[in-house]
Amino acid sequence: MAEPVLMQEARRYLSVIHKRRAIVLTSVGVSMLAAVIYNYTTRPLYQAAARILMAKAAPKVLPNADLVDPGIQDYQTEYEMLRGRALAEGLVERLELHKHQELLTGPLMSPWERVQRFLGRSPMVVVDEDGIPLSPAAAAVRSRLGVQALPGGRLVNIQFRAYDPSLAARMANTLAELYIEQARALRATTSGEATDWLAARLKEEKRKIDEGERALLAYQEKSGLSGLSQGGTQGADASSNLSQAVLAARTERIAKESAAAQARGMSTAQLAAFPAVSLLPSVQEARAAVAARQAELARLSETLGDKHPDMVRVRAELAGAQEMQAQALRDAVRALEADADAARAREASLQVGLEGARRDNMDTSRRAIEYNALRREVDSRKEIYESLLGRSTETGLESELTATAVRIVERAEPPAAPYSPRRMRNYQLAFLIGLALGVGLAMLFEHADNTVKTPEDLKEMNLPFLGLVPRSAHSPSVVTQIAQRAGPDVAVEEAYRVIRTNLVFASPGEGGKVLLVTSANPSEGKTTSVAHLAAALAGSGARVLVVDADLRRPALHRQLRAEKAPGLSDLVVSRCQASQAILATNTPSLKILPSGHPSPNPAELLGSPRMREIIEALRGVYDWVIIDTPPVLAMADTPVLCPLVDGAVLVVASEESSRPAVLRAVEQITRVGGKLTGVVLNRVDLRRNSYYYGQYYGEYYRSYYATPQRDRRDRPPARRPTA
């Protein structure tokens, strides 16, 4: 559904362009003429281009090349340097362009810039005997310079435009050389700055190394030690050994204290069985002596009595041995306590030694840390110094290299053809601009034009459309022969036949039909339309009467070549009979009631009851009564007749009647109770609007309607009916 709407809109725009093609063609012609004048009056301008390659970095001969030549980091920056003032001034000085005749014209300007300069009236550069100053010359050079980066950014075209092709080539090549020299100078400057910086750093590092070594020697002499790193290790080993000895002494002390404490709380028998006591030699000897006396006493008791001297002696010896055993046990307990005291003393002595060793070790470690820190600082300074010394040597060698990251790939050659003006492109642009301007003007005029031009305009206003009448080169004043197919223009004849058919279908019912034909404004062809429409209706065999109710400016009698009076005005005031006022024409079924004698009050005459009676009487006699009335907006005559007729036909002149006027006319007809039967679009220019009518109504309107016919012949005047 959307596609037909789009097609209709496209056809509508195309029809507007076709109708106003004169504006479009004029715009295109003027634009093309301006392009021709520009192409053949503009001085030819030539452009030469030198191509350079921008690598990321120059070839690396030494490992620290980045310190001297960091390479190309940003291509856009390099492009701006190529366009910069420094290179432009260098180019001016190298080629002495400030004395060149071409640069005396100043910077190149586009046509629009020239117009702005003309309107602004900017002062021209004053030229002295030595040529223009350097800054204006550099500005002129920069206006002729172009930098074109090819895809990827590495290949760049340096373009120069000049009126002299050889000068353009020389400027492009020289600028490329200057750019490479600038890169080399930048490399040399960077190398010199790097060398100076490295020399200063080497001197500073050498001074710091000397100060570090003197500080290390002074600390070593102050501490009175050498090889602090090894001494610190020996101190740590001695401290570890003492710690182990203290741990062993503590263990021994605890064991002996425990044994002494247990021994003090035991009886004699328990002490004899206690391992720490029983294993002593003195206790074992005393126990053996007691056991020997007990054994001897037992042996003697078997044979001797208790009072036997041997028994007494043995018991005395046994008591002495037991006393000796008790003494040995007491001595053993005291020995255990003495061992515990000795273990405590030994542990305390070792603990004192361990604490002293630890203090000595901490002092040694602290001195070792300070010593090692001084040593590391000296070693680090030496490493930095060695590295800087190597870089200084390499930088000195790198500064002698001349390789850069930029090189010329193609040198510029003098161009054979001019760069500007580009004639074909200018013609194309002129054609497009002219076409766009012409179409825009056509659309603007069409939008500003509010006249009714096509049947589509009537449909947009919701008005019933009866048909259109093409514009004719002939003046159809005799319609009686049009009905006989002998008229001067068959197109007009056929158009009214179409209107007749539409009118018949638009006015159904039995009995005579009374129609009023009017227009919104004067001179829209309503009277001619009445004559032709009546002739077409009469040609179908119907009884037709045309009534000239335009009492102010009657013209229908001239169309049908009839007498003006007596007529309608006379019939209304009863000056004559109907048989006297109604005249016959060359068509037997077509008669005319002319306007009659002039009346001072046409509106009152047409709105009188007598007029209503006349219309009703004519309705019963004729099949069609067609009344020609004045323009509805100009006079009050037509509104008074609208309620008396069956319908009104509004004649609208194509491209002459405005839409507001047509709408006001329709409103005037309906406001007084009239009925609008339809609208006839008159004087349609088929040649001018051939594209529209060819698209919407086929070839019939473009070919058949537009075909001129043979010239018309004179017709005899209308005659009155005989008695």
PDB file of N, CA and C in Angstrom, residues 93-150:
ATOM      1  N   GLU A  93      63.867  30.587   1.550  1.00  0.00           N
ATOM      2  CA  GLU A  93      65.274  30.974   1.534  1.00  0.00           C
ATOM      3  C   GLU A  93      66.094  30.117   0.585  1.00  0.00           C
ATOM      4  N   ARG A  94      65.811  28.813   0.538  1.00  0.00           N
ATOM      5  CA  ARG A  94      66.595  27.911  -0.315  1.00  0.00           C
ATOM      6  C   ARG A  94      66.403  28.258  -1.801  1.00  0.00           C
ATOM      7  N   LEU A  95      65.157  28.488  -2.213  1.00  0.00           N
ATOM      8  CA  LEU A  95      64.875  28.755  -3.632  1.00  0.00           C
ATOM      9  C   LEU A  95      64.743  30.242  -3.944  1.00  0.00           C
ATOM     10  N   GLU A  96      64.934  31.094  -2.907  1.00  0.00           N
ATOM     11  CA  GLU A  96      64.795  32.544  -3.087  1.00  0.00           C
ATOM     12  C   GLU A  96      63.434  32.881  -3.690  1.00  0.00           C
ATOM     13  N   LEU A  97      62.406  32.284  -3.091  1.00  0.00           N
ATOM     14  CA  LEU A  97      61.066  32.475  -3.629  1.00  0.00           C
ATOM     15  C   LEU A  97      60.508  33.855  -3.328  1.00  0.00           C
ATOM     16  N   HIS A  98      61.070  34.550  -2.352  1.00  0.00           N
ATOM     17  CA  HIS A  98      60.575  35.894  -2.070  1.00  0.00           C
ATOM     18  C   HIS A  98      60.871  36.855  -3.214  1.00  0.00           C
ATOM     19  N   LYS A  99      61.707  36.428  -4.178  1.00  0.00           N
ATOM     20  CA  LYS A  99      61.969  37.228  -5.368  1.00  0.00           C
ATOM     21  C   LYS A  99      61.294  36.650  -6.611  1.00  0.00           C
ATOM     22  N   HIS A 100      60.604  35.540  -6.442  1.00  0.00           N
ATOM     23  CA  HIS A 100      59.980  34.900  -7.600  1.00  0.00           C
ATOM     24  C   HIS A 100      58.718  35.657  -8.002  1.00  0.00           C
ATOM     25  N   GLN A 101      58.526  35.779  -9.299  1.00  0.00           N
ATOM     26  CA  GLN A 101      57.409  36.565  -9.801  1.00  0.00           C
ATOM     27  C   GLN A 101      56.057  35.962  -9.425  1.00  0.00           C
ATOM     28  N   GLU A 102      55.990  34.636  -9.347  1.00  0.00           N
ATOM     29  CA  GLU A 102      54.695  33.997  -9.117  1.00  0.00           C
ATOM     30  C   GLU A 102      54.157  34.280  -7.723  1.00  0.00           C
ATOM     31  N   LEU A 103      55.057  34.336  -6.734  1.00  0.00           N
ATOM     32  CA  LEU A 103      54.599  34.544  -5.366  1.00  0.00           C
ATOM     33  C   LEU A 103      54.210  35.984  -5.086  1.00  0.00           C
ATOM     34  N   LEU A 104      54.459  36.877  -6.057  1.00  0.00           N
ATOM     35  CA  LEU A 104      54.026  38.255  -5.869  1.00  0.00           C
ATOM     36  C   LEU A 104      52.510  38.372  -5.861  1.00  0.00           C
ATOM     37  N   THR A 105      51.824  37.373  -6.417  1.00  0.00           N
ATOM     38  CA  THR A 105      50.355  37.396  -6.424  1.00  0.00           C
ATOM     39  C   THR A 105      49.766  37.065  -5.062  1.00  0.00           C
ATOM     40  N   GLY A 106      50.595  36.612  -4.132  1.00  0.00           N
ATOM     41  CA  GLY A 106      50.106  36.294  -2.803  1.00  0.00           C
ATOM     42  C   GLY A 106      49.606  34.869  -2.694  1.00  0.00           C
ATOM     43  N   PRO A 107      48.959  34.523  -1.580  1.00  0.00           N
ATOM     44  CA  PRO A 107      48.472  33.155  -1.384  1.00  0.00           C
ATOM     45  C   PRO A 107      47.391  32.794  -2.397  1.00  0.00           C
ATOM     46  N   LEU A 108      47.345  31.506  -2.719  1.00  0.00           N
ATOM     47  CA  LEU A 108      46.264  31.013  -3.573  1.00  0.00           C
ATOM     48  C   LEU A 108      44.957  31.042  -2.800  1.00  0.00           C
ATOM     49  N   MET A 109      43.889  31.413  -3.477  1.00  0.00           N
ATOM     50  CA  MET A 109      42.578  31.497  -2.840  1.00  0.00           C
ATOM     51  C   MET A 109      41.537  30.837  -3.725  1.00  0.00           C
ATOM     52  N   SER A 110      40.577  30.231  -3.075  1.00  0.00           N
ATOM     53  CA  SER A 110      39.448  29.650  -3.785  1.00  0.00           C
ATOM     54  C   SER A 110      38.529  30.773  -4.261  1.00  0.00           C
ATOM     55  N   PRO A 111      37.613  30.478  -5.190  1.00  0.00           N
ATOM     56  CA  PRO A 111      36.676  31.539  -5.627  1.00  0.00           C
ATOM     57  C   PRO A 111      35.899  32.152  -4.474  1.00  0.00           C
ATOM     58  N   TRP A 112      35.479  31.341  -3.529  1.00  0.00           N
ATOM     59  CA  TRP A 112      34.727  31.875  -2.398  1.00  0.00           C
ATOM     60  C   TRP A 112      35.607  32.777  -1.542  1.00  0.00           C
ATOM     61  N   GLU A 113      36.880  32.387  -1.357  1.00  0.00           N
ATOM     62  CA  GLU A 113      37.797  33.238  -0.599  1.00  0.00           C
ATOM     63  C   GLU A 113      38.049  34.558  -1.323  1.00  0.00           C
ATOM     64  N   ARG A 114      38.091  34.503  -2.650  1.00  0.00           N
ATOM     65  CA  ARG A 114      38.266  35.745  -3.401  1.00  0.00           C
ATOM     66  C   ARG A 114      37.061  36.673  -3.231  1.00  0.00           C
ATOM     67  N   VAL A 115      35.870  36.072  -3.219  1.00  0.00           N
ATOM     68  CA  VAL A 115      34.675  36.887  -3.005  1.00  0.00           C
ATOM     69  C   VAL A 115      34.707  37.518  -1.620  1.00  0.00           C
ATOM     70  N   GLN A 116      35.077  36.722  -0.606  1.00  0.00           N
ATOM     71  CA  GLN A 116      35.157  37.270   0.745  1.00  0.00           C
ATOM     72  C   GLN A 116      36.199  38.388   0.835  1.00  0.00           C
ATOM     73  N   ARG A 117      37.326  38.178   0.147  1.00  0.00           N
ATOM     74  CA  ARG A 117      38.362  39.204   0.175  1.00  0.00           C
ATOM     75  C   ARG A 117      37.890  40.467  -0.532  1.00  0.00           C
ATOM     76  N   PHE A 118      37.132  40.266  -1.612  1.00  0.00           N
ATOM     77  CA  PHE A 118      36.616  41.425  -2.330  1.00  0.00           C
ATOM     78  C   PHE A 118      35.611  42.191  -1.475  1.00  0.00           C
ATOM     79  N   LEU A 119      34.750  41.457  -0.806  1.00  0.00           N
ATOM     80  CA  LEU A 119      33.754  42.116   0.035  1.00  0.00           C
ATOM     81  C   LEU A 119      34.399  42.781   1.245  1.00  0.00           C
ATOM     82  N   GLY A 120      35.442  42.104   1.776  1.00  0.00           N
ATOM     83  CA  GLY A 120      36.103  42.668   2.948  1.00  0.00           C
ATOM     84  C   GLY A 120      37.075  43.773   2.627  1.00  0.00           C
ATOM     85  N   ARG A 121      37.489  43.871   1.334  1.00  0.00           N
ATOM     86  CA  ARG A 121      38.445  44.889   0.895  1.00  0.00           C
ATOM     87  C   ARG A 121      39.706  44.882   1.764  1.00  0.00           C
ATOM     88  N   SER A 122      40.298  43.677   1.953  1.00  0.00           N
ATOM     89  CA  SER A 122      41.531  43.573   2.734  1.00  0.00           C
ATOM     90  C   SER A 122      42.678  44.207   1.964  1.00  0.00           C
ATOM     91  N   PRO A 123      43.601  44.889   2.625  1.00  0.00           N
ATOM     92  CA  PRO A 123      44.692  45.575   1.918  1.00  0.00           C
ATOM     93  C   PRO A 123      45.669  44.587   1.303  1.00  0.00           C
ATOM     94  N   MET A 124      46.164  44.933   0.150  1.00  0.00           N
ATOM     95  CA  MET A 124      47.158  44.105  -0.524  1.00  0.00           C
ATOM     96  C   MET A 124      48.522  44.276   0.147  1.00  0.00           C
ATOM     97  N   VAL A 125      49.397  43.270  -0.015  1.00  0.00           N
ATOM     98  CA  VAL A 125      50.739  43.321   0.555  1.00  0.00           C
ATOM     99  C   VAL A 125      51.595  44.305  -0.244  1.00  0.00           C
ATOM    100  N   VAL A 126      52.261  45.177   0.474  1.00  0.00           N
ATOM    101  CA  VAL A 126      53.116  46.154  -0.192  1.00  0.00           C
ATOM    102  C   VAL A 126      54.403  45.463  -0.636  1.00  0.00           C
ATOM    103  N   VAL A 127      54.780  45.615  -1.889  1.00  0.00           N
ATOM    104  CA  VAL A 127      55.966  44.967  -2.456  1.00  0.00           C
ATOM    105  C   VAL A 127      57.044  46.019  -2.644  1.00  0.00           C
ATOM    106  N   ASP A 128      58.248  45.757  -2.110  1.00  0.00           N
ATOM    107  CA  ASP A 128      59.350  46.690  -2.295  1.00  0.00           C
ATOM    108  C   ASP A 128      60.280  46.183  -3.403  1.00  0.00           C
ATOM    109  N   GLU A 129      61.446  46.808  -3.554  1.00  0.00           N
ATOM    110  CA  GLU A 129      62.350  46.444  -4.639  1.00  0.00           C
ATOM    111  C   GLU A 129      62.944  45.055  -4.467  1.00  0.00           C
ATOM    112  N   ASP A 130      63.167  44.636  -3.245  1.00  0.00           N
ATOM    113  CA  ASP A 130      63.769  43.326  -2.995  1.00  0.00           C
ATOM    114  C   ASP A 130      62.748  42.202  -2.996  1.00  0.00           C
ATOM    115  N   GLY A 131      61.520  42.509  -3.250  1.00  0.00           N
ATOM    116  CA  GLY A 131      60.494  41.462  -3.227  1.00  0.00           C
ATOM    117  C   GLY A 131      59.669  41.558  -1.953  1.00  0.00           C
ATOM    118  N   ILE A 132      58.693  40.681  -1.870  1.00  0.00           N
ATOM    119  CA  ILE A 132      57.804  40.717  -0.710  1.00  0.00           C
ATOM    120  C   ILE A 132      58.539  40.185   0.514  1.00  0.00           C
ATOM    121  N   PRO A 133      58.133  40.573   1.711  1.00  0.00           N
ATOM    122  CA  PRO A 133      58.800  40.085   2.925  1.00  0.00           C
ATOM    123  C   PRO A 133      58.692  38.571   3.058  1.00  0.00           C
ATOM    124  N   LEU A 134      59.472  38.045   3.976  1.00  0.00           N
ATOM    125  CA  LEU A 134      59.559  36.587   4.113  1.00  0.00           C
ATOM    126  C   LEU A 134      58.253  35.980   4.599  1.00  0.00           C
ATOM    127  N   SER A 135      57.614  36.590   5.589  1.00  0.00           N
ATOM    128  CA  SER A 135      56.395  36.003   6.130  1.00  0.00           C
ATOM    129  C   SER A 135      55.284  35.897   5.089  1.00  0.00           C
ATOM    130  N   PRO A 136      54.993  36.939   4.321  1.00  0.00           N
ATOM    131  CA  PRO A 136      53.990  36.760   3.262  1.00  0.00           C
ATOM    132  C   PRO A 136      54.411  35.725   2.224  1.00  0.00           C
ATOM    133  N   ALA A 137      55.716  35.653   1.933  1.00  0.00           N
ATOM    134  CA  ALA A 137      56.175  34.636   0.989  1.00  0.00           C
ATOM    135  C   ALA A 137      55.947  33.244   1.549  1.00  0.00           C
ATOM    136  N   ALA A 138      56.245  33.068   2.839  1.00  0.00           N
ATOM    137  CA  ALA A 138      55.980  31.763   3.458  1.00  0.00           C
ATOM    138  C   ALA A 138      54.493  31.453   3.457  1.00  0.00           C
ATOM    139  N   ALA A 139      53.661  32.475   3.675  1.00  0.00           N
ATOM    140  CA  ALA A 139      52.221  32.253   3.620  1.00  0.00           C
ATOM    141  C   ALA A 139      51.782  31.843   2.226  1.00  0.00           C
ATOM    142  N   ALA A 140      52.371  32.464   1.202  1.00  0.00           N
ATOM    143  CA  ALA A 140      52.043  32.075  -0.168  1.00  0.00           C
ATOM    144  C   ALA A 140      52.478  30.644  -0.457  1.00  0.00           C
ATOM    145  N   VAL A 141      53.636  30.250   0.086  1.00  0.00           N
ATOM    146  CA  VAL A 141      54.114  28.874  -0.108  1.00  0.00           C
ATOM    147  C   VAL A 141      53.172  27.895   0.587  1.00  0.00           C
ATOM    148  N   ARG A 142      52.776  28.199   1.806  1.00  0.00           N
ATOM    149  CA  ARG A 142      51.906  27.285   2.554  1.00  0.00           C
ATOM    150  C   ARG A 142      50.534  27.157   1.916  1.00  0.00           C
ATOM    151  N   SER A 143      50.070  28.217   1.256  1.00  0.00           N
ATOM    152  CA  SER A 143      48.781  28.106   0.566  1.00  0.00           C
ATOM    153  C   SER A 143      48.856  27.198  -0.648  1.00  0.00           C
ATOM    154  N   ARG A 144      50.047  26.977  -1.170  1.00  0.00           N
ATOM    155  CA  ARG A 144      50.229  26.103  -2.321  1.00  0.00           C
ATOM    156  C   ARG A 144      50.626  24.685  -1.928  1.00  0.00           C
ATOM    157  N   LEU A 145      50.812  24.453  -0.635  1.00  0.00           N
ATOM    158  CA  LEU A 145      51.298  23.160  -0.146  1.00  0.00           C
ATOM    159  C   LEU A 145      50.129  22.281   0.282  1.00  0.00           C
ATOM    160  N   GLY A 146      50.257  21.001  -0.038  1.00  0.00           N
ATOM    161  CA  GLY A 146      49.290  20.018   0.427  1.00  0.00           C
ATOM    162  C   GLY A 146      50.013  18.755   0.870  1.00  0.00           C
ATOM    163  N   VAL A 147      49.581  18.176   1.968  1.00  0.00           N
ATOM    164  CA  VAL A 147      50.162  16.937   2.500  1.00  0.00           C
ATOM    165  C   VAL A 147      49.075  15.875   2.461  1.00  0.00           C
ATOM    166  N   GLN A 148      49.307  14.835   1.662  1.00  0.00           N
ATOM    167  CA  GLN A 148      48.320  13.757   1.504  1.00  0.00           C
ATOM    168  C   GLN A 148      48.917  12.464   2.046  1.00  0.00           C
ATOM    169  N   ALA A 149      48.321  11.946   3.106  1.00  0.00           N
ATOM    170  CA  ALA A 149      48.771  10.684   3.696  1.00  0.00           C
ATOM    171  C   ALA A 149      48.037   9.539   3.008  1.00  0.00           C
ATOM    172  N   LEU A 150      48.789   8.608   2.462  1.00  0.00           N
ATOM    173  CA  LEU A 150      48.190   7.435   1.850  1.00  0.00           C
ATOM    174  C   LEU A 150      47.760   6.459   2.943  1.00  0.00           C
TER     175      LEU A 150
END
